[in-house]
Coordinates of C-alpha atoms in Angstrom, one line a residue:
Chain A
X1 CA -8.6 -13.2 -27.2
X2 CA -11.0 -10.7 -29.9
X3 CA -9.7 -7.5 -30.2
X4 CA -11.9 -5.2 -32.6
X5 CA -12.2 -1.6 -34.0
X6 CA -15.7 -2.7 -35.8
X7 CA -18.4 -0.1 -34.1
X8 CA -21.2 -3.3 -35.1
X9 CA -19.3 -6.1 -33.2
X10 CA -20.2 -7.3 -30.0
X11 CA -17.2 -9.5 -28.4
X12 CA -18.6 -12.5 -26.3
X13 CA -16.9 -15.2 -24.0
X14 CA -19.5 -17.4 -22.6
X15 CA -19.6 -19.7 -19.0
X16 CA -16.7 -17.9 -17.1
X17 CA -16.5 -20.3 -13.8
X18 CA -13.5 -20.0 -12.2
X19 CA -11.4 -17.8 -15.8
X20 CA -11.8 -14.4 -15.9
X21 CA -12.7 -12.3 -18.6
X22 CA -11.2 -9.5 -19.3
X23 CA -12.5 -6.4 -21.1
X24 CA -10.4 -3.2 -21.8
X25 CA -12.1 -0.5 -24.5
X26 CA -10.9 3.0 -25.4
X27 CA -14.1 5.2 -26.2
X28 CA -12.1 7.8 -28.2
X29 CA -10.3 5.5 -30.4
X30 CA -13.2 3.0 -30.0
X31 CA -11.0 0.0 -29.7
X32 CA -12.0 -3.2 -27.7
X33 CA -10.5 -6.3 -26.7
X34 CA -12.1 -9.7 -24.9
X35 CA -9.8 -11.9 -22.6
X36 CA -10.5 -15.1 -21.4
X37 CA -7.8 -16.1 -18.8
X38 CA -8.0 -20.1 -16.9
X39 CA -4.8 -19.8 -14.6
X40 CA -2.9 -17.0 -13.0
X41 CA 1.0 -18.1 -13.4
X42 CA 2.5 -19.3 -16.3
X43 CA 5.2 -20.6 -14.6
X44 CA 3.5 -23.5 -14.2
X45 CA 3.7 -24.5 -18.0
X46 CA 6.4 -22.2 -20.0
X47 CA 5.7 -24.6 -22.9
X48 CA 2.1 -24.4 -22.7
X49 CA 2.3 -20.4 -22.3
X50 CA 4.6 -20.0 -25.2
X51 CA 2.5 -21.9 -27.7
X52 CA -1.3 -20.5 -26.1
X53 CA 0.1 -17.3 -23.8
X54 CA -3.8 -16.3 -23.6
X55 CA -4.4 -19.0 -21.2
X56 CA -2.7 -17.2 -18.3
X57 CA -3.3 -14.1 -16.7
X58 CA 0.5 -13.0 -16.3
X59 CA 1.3 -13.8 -20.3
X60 CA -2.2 -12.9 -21.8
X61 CA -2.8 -9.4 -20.2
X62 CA 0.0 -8.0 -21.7
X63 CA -0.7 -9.3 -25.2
X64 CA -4.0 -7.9 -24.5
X65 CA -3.2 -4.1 -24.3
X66 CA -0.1 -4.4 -26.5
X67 CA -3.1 -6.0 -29.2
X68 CA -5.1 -3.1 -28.6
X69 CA -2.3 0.0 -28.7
X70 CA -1.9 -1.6 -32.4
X71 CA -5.5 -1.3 -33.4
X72 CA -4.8 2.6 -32.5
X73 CA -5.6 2.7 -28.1
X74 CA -4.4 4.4 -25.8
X75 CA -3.0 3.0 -22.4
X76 CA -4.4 6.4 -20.4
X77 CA -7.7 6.2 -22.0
X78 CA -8.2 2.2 -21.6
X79 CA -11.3 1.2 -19.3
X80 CA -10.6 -2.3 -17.9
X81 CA -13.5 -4.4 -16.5
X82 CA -13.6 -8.0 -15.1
X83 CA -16.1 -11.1 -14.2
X84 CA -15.5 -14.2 -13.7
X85 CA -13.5 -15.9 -10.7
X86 CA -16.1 -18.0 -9.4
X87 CA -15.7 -21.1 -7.3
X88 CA -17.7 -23.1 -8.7
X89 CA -17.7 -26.0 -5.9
X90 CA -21.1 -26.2 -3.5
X91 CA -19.1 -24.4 -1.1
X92 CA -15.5 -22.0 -0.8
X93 CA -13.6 -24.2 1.8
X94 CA -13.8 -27.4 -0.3
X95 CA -12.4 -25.7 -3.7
X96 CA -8.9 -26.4 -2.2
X97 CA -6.8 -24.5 -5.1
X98 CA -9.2 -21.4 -5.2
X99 CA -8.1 -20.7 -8.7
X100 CA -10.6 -18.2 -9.0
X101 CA -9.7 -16.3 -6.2
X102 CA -5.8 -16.5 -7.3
X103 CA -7.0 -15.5 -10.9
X104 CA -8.3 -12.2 -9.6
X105 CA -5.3 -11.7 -7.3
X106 CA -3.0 -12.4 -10.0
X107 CA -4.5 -9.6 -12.4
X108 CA -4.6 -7.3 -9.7
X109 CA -1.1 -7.4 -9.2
X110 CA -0.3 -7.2 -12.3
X111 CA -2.4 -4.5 -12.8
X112 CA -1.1 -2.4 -10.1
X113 CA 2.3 -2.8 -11.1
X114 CA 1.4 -1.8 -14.4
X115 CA -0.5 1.7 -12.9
X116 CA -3.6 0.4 -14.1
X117 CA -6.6 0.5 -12.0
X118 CA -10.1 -1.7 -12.5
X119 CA -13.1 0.0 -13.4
X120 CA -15.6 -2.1 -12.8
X121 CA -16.1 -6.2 -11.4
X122 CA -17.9 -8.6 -10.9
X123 CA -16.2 -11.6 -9.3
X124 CA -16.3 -14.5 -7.1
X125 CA -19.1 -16.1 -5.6
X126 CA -20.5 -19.7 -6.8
X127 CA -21.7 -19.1 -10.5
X128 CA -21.1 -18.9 -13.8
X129 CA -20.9 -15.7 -16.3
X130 CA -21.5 -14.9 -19.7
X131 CA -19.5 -11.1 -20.4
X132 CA -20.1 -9.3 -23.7
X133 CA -18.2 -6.4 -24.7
X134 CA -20.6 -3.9 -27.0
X135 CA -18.0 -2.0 -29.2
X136 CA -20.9 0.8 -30.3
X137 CA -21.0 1.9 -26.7
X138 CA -18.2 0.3 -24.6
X139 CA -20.9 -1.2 -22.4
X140 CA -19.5 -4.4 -20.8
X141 CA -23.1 -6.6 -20.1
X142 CA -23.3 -9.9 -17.9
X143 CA -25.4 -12.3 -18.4
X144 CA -25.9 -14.3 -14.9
X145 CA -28.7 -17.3 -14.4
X146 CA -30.9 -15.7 -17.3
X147 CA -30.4 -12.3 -15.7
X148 CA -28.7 -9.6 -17.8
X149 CA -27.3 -6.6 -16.3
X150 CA -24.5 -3.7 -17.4
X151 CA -20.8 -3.7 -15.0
Chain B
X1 CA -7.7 22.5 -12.3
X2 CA -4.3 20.4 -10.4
X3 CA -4.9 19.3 -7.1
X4 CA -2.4 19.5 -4.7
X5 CA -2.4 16.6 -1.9
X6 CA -0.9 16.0 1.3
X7 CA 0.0 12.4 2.9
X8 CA 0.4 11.8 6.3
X9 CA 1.1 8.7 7.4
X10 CA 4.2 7.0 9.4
X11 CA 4.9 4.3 7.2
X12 CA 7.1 5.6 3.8
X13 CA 5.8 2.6 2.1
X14 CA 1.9 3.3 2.9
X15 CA 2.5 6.9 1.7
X16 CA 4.2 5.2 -1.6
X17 CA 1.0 3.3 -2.1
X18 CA -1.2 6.4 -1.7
X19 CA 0.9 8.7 -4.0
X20 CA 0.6 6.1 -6.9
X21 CA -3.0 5.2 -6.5
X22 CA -3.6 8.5 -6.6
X23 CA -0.9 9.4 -9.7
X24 CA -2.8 6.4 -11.4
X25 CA -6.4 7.3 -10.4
X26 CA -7.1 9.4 -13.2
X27 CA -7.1 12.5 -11.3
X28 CA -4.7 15.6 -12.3
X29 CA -2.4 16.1 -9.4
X30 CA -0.3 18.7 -9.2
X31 CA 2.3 18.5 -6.0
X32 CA 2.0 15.5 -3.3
X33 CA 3.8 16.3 0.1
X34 CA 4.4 13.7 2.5
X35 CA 4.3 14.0 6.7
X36 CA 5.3 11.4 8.9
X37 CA 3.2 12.7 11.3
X38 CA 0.1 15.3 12.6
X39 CA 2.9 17.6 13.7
X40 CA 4.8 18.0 10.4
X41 CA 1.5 18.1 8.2
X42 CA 0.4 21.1 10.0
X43 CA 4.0 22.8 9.5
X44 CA 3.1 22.2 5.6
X45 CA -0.3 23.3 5.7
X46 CA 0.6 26.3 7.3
X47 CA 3.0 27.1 4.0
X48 CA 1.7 25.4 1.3
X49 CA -1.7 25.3 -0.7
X50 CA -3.2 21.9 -0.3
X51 CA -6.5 20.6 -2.3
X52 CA -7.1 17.1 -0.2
X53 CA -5.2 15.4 2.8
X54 CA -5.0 11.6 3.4
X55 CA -4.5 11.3 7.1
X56 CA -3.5 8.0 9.0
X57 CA -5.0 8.0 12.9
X58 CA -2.2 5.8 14.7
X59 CA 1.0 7.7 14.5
X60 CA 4.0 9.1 16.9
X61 CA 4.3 12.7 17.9
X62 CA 1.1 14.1 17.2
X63 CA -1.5 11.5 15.7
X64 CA -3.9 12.2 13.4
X65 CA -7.1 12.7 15.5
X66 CA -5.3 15.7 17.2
X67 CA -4.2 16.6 13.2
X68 CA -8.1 16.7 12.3
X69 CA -9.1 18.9 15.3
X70 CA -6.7 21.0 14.5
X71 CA -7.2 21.5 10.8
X72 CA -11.1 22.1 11.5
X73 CA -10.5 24.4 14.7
X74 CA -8.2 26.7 12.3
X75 CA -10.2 29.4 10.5
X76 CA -7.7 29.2 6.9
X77 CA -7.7 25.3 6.9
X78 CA -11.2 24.2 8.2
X79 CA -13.0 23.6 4.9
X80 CA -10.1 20.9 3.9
X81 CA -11.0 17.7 2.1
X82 CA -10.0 14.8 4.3
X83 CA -9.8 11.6 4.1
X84 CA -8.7 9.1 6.7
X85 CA -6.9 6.2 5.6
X86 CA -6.9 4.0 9.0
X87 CA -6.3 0.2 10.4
X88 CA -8.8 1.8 13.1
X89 CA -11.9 -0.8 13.4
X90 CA -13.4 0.5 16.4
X91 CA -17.1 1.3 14.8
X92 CA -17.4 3.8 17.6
X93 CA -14.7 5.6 16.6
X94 CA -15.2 5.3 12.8
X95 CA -18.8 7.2 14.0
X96 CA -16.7 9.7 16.2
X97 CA -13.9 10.6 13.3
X98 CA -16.7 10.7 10.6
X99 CA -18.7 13.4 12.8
X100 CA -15.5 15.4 11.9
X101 CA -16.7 15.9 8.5
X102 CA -14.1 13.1 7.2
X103 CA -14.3 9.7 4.7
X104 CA -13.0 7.0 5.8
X105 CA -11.1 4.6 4.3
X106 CA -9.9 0.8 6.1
X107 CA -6.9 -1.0 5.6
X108 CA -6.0 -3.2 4.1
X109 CA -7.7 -1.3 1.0
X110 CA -7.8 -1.5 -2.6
X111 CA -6.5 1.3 -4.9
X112 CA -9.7 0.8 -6.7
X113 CA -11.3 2.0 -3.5
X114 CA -9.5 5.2 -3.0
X115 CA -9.7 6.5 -5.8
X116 CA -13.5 6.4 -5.6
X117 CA -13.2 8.1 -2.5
X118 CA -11.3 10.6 -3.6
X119 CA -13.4 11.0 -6.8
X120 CA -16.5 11.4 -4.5
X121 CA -14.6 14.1 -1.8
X122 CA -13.4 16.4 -4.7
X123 CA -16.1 16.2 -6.9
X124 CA -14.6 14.9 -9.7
X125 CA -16.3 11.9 -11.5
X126 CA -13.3 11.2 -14.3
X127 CA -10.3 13.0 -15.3
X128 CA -7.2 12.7 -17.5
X129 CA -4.7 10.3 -16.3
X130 CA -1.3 11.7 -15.2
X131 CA 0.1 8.1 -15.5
X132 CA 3.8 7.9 -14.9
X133 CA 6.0 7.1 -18.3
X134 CA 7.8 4.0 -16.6
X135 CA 5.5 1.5 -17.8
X136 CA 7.9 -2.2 -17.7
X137 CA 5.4 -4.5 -19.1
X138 CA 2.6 -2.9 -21.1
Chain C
X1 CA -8.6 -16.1 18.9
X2 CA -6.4 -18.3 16.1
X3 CA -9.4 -18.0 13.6
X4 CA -8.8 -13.7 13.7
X5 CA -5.7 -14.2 13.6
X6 CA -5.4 -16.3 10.5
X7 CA -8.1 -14.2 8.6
X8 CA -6.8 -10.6 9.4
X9 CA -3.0 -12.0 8.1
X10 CA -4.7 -14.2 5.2
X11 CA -6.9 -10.5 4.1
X12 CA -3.5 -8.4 4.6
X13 CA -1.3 -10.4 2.2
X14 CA -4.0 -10.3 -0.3
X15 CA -4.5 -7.0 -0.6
X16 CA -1.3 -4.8 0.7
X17 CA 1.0 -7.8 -1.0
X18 CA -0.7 -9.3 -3.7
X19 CA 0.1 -12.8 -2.3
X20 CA -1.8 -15.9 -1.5
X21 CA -1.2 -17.1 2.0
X22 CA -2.0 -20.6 2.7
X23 CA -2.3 -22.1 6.0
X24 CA 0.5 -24.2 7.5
X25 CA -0.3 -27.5 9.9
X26 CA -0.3 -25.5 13.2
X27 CA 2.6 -27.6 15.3
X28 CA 5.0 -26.6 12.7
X29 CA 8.4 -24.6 14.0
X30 CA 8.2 -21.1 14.1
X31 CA 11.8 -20.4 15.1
X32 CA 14.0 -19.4 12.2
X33 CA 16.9 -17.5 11.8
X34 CA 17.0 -16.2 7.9
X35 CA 13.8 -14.4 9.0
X36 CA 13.0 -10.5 9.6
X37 CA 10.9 -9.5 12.7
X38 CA 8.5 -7.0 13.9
X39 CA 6.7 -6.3 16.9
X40 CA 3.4 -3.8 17.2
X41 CA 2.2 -3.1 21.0
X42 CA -1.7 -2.4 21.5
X43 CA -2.9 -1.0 24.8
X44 CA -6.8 -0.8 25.6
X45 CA -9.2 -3.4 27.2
X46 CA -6.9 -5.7 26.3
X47 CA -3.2 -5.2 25.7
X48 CA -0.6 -7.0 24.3
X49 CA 1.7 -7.4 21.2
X50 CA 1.7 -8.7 17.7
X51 CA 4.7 -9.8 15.7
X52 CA 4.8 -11.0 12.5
X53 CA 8.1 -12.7 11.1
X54 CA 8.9 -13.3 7.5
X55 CA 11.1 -15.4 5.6
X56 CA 14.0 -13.3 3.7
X57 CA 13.4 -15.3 0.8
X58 CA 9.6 -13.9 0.5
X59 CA 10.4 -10.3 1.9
X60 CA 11.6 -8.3 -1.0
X61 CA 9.0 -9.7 -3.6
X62 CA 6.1 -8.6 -1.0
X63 CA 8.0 -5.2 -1.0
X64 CA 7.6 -4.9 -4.7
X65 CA 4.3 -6.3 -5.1
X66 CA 2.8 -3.8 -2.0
X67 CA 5.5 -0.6 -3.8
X68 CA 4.4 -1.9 -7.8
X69 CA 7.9 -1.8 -8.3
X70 CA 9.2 -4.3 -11.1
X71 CA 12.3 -5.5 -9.1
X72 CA 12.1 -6.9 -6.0
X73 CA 13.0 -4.1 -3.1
X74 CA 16.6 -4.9 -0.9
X75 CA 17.0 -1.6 0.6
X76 CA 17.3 -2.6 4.3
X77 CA 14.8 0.3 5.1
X78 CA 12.5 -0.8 2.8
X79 CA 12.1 -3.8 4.2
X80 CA 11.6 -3.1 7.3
X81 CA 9.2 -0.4 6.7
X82 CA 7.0 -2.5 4.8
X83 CA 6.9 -5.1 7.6
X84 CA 5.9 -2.6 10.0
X85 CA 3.0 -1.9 7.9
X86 CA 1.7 -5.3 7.6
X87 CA 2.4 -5.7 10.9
X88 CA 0.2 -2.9 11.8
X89 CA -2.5 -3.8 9.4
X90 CA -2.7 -7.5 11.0
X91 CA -2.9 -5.7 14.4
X92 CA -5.6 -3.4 13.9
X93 CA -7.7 -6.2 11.8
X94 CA -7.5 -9.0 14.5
X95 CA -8.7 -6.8 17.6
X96 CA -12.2 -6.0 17.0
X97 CA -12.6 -9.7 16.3
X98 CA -10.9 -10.5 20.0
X99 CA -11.8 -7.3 22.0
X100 CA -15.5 -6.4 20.4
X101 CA -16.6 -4.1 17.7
X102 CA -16.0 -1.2 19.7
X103 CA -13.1 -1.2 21.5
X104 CA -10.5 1.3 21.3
X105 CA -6.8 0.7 21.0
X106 CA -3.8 2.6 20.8
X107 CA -1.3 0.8 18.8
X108 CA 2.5 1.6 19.1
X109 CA 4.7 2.3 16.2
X110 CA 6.2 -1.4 14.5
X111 CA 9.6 -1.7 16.1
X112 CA 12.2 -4.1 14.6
X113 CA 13.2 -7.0 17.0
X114 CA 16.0 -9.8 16.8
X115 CA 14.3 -13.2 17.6
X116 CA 11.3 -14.3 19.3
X117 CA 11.1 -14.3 22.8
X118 CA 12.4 -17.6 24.7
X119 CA 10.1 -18.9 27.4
X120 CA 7.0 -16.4 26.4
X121 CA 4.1 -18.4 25.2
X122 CA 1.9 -16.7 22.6
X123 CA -2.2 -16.8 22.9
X124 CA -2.5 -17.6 19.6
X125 CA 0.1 -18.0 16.3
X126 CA -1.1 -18.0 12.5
X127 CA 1.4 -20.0 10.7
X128 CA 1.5 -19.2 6.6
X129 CA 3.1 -20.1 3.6
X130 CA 3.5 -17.6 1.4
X131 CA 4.2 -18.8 -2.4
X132 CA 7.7 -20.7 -1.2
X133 CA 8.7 -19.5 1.7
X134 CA 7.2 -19.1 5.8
X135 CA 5.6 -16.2 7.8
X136 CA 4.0 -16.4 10.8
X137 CA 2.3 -14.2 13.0
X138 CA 2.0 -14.2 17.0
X139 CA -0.5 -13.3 19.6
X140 CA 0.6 -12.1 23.0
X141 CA -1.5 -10.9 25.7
X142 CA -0.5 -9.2 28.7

């Protein structure tokens, strides 16, 4: 997890397969913070969540946002984007445990019980992504096969 | 400016869902009142000032096709925002409701989705959150 | 017939419950008691009913996940309300896929029922787990 209040940073998590990466920025207090999540439920490794809780999506989005409301954001200003949750096998029926697709479904629920909405995502699908949070401008860029494009 | 929205829908828990997309959506909303059915929605049209209605199709007593005629056949009401938030799938009568001057929103849908719709049907591209204080996690 | 079935419930626990349905070997037992029932009638080119029975166990989690609440719901009413919905939801999802794009049905309000029918044989039945615990979802045709 990067969080930053530095208007020259860029925040970067590269190859996202099957984690997701989570961006949340607040353009008034111009705070920004870069998640990189592998598993939905901690539950399966309480030991391995205490010691890294950034690993999962139920333990590592909350230490996002609380990470960011202490570098000075605010929850009803935060803009939360998302990529990643590929499944990265040659075709959907043969990636038994989907953990992609219980990654997303995971943060969504979260999310929702939280009453916080997505902004923007780009998931799923069979390849990889490289997400970059800009903190001049809040501008959340992918980089896909060479191809570069804003969510 | 506040808007003031109407649910109708025969399910408590689908009109839950709707009221706190729409409390979370980033829109201002000023009162929400909830009908069970076409029937009770236009009793509360008739005495209240309402910005936007969310209207299920499928429901007892009057359903919500007979809701939309009447809404648009009544010289007061006929300009209201709709938007109908269905399970209907019947493309011909997606085209039919839509010729109503309606959106039209499927279920099972997300809350992201809604909110773009109702974004689009208002006119309002962002707004200030009215998020509700009772946050448990973060 | 099975095929909509299984991927209008599979979409509506995703996205009205938040949960991840996985498919369970198809000769498996659908009778159980600790389970809550619904039934929604369709009428149109083809008519029939759809219920969908859920374990207790699962029921009041898929309550909270579809409400946001942070507890899981008991409230009797609750319950069933929210069962009706998915019910409905599976209903009007599977149809087009049996009936044809265009059909029109009329679908009945969800109404609670006891146990399954003795002796009636369903057209089809999508059987799920859902995290721990069973639901299932059956077809019949008039």
């Amino acid at each position: 997890m990067k969080i930053s209040s530095r208007s020259d940073d860029i925040l970067i998590t590269y190859a996202l397969g099957s984690c997701l990466g989570i961006t949340i920025f607040d353009p008034i207090a111009k705070v920004g913070g870069l998640l990189h999540v592998m598993l939905p439920a901690s539950i399966v490794n309480p030991a391995k969540a205490a010691n890294n809780p950034y690993m999962f999506v139920d333990t590592g989005v909350p230490e996002l946002f609380k990470a960011c409301y202490k570098a000075g954001a605010k929850k009803e200003r935060l803009v939360l984007k998302v990529a990643g949750g590929a499944s990265l096998q040659n075709n959907e029926d043969s990636d038994q445990f989907q953990i992609g697709k219980r990654n997303f479904l995971m943060l969504r629920k979260l999310l929702w019980k939280n009453n916080v909405l997505i902004k923007a995502h780009d998931v799923g699908e069979n390849f990889s992504r490289t997400m970059l949070l800009e903190m001049s401008t809040g501008n959340v860029i992918l980089k896909i096969n060479n191809e570069t494009t804003i969510l | 400016m506040s808007l003031n929205v109407l649910i109708v829908d025969d399910s408590a828990a689908m009109r839950s869902i709707i009221q706190k997309t729409l409390q979370i959506s980033g829109l201002e909303i000023g009162h929400v009142y909830q009908a069970k059915n076409g029937e009770e929605a236009l009793v509360m049209l008739e005495e209240n000032w309402v910005d936007l209605a969310l209207v299920d199709i499928n429901m007892p007593v009057m359903d919500g096709e007979t809701l939309i005629n009447r809404v648009r056949e009544n010289p007061d009401l006929a300009e209201l925002p709709i938007v109908v938030v269905s399970t209907e799938s019947s493309e011909a009568r997606i085209v039919q409701l839509r010729s109503k001057d309606v959106e039209f929103i499927h279920k099972p849908f997300a809350p992201e989705t809604l909110r773009e719709t109702v974004f689009q049907i208002t006119g309002v591209d962002n707004g200030t959150s009215t998020l509700p204080s009772s946050n448990f996690d973060f | 017939m099975e095929q909509a079935l299984y991927q209008a419930a599979i979409l509506t626990f995703e996205e009205l419950g938040f949960i991840f349905p996985i498919e369970r070997p198809s000769d498996d037992e659908c009778e159980n008691e600790e389970s809550t029932r619904v039934s929604v009638k369709f009428n149109g080119s083809v008519s029939g009913e759809i219920v969908l029975q859920v374990e207790n166990t699962i029921l009041p989690t898929i309550a909270s996940n579809m409400l946001g609440t942070e507890e899981p719901l008991e409230d009797e009413e609750i319950l069933q309300d929210v069962l009706g919905e998915l019910a409905n939801v599976i209903c009007g999802n599977t149809l087009p896929s049996i009936a044809g794009k265009n059909e029109v049905f009329r679908l009945e309000p969800p109404r609670k029922i006891n146990k399954l029918e003795a002796g009636e044989k369903p057209a089809a039945i999508a059987h799920l787990d859902v995290e721990e615990s069973r639901a299932d979802v059956l077809l019949y045709l008039n």
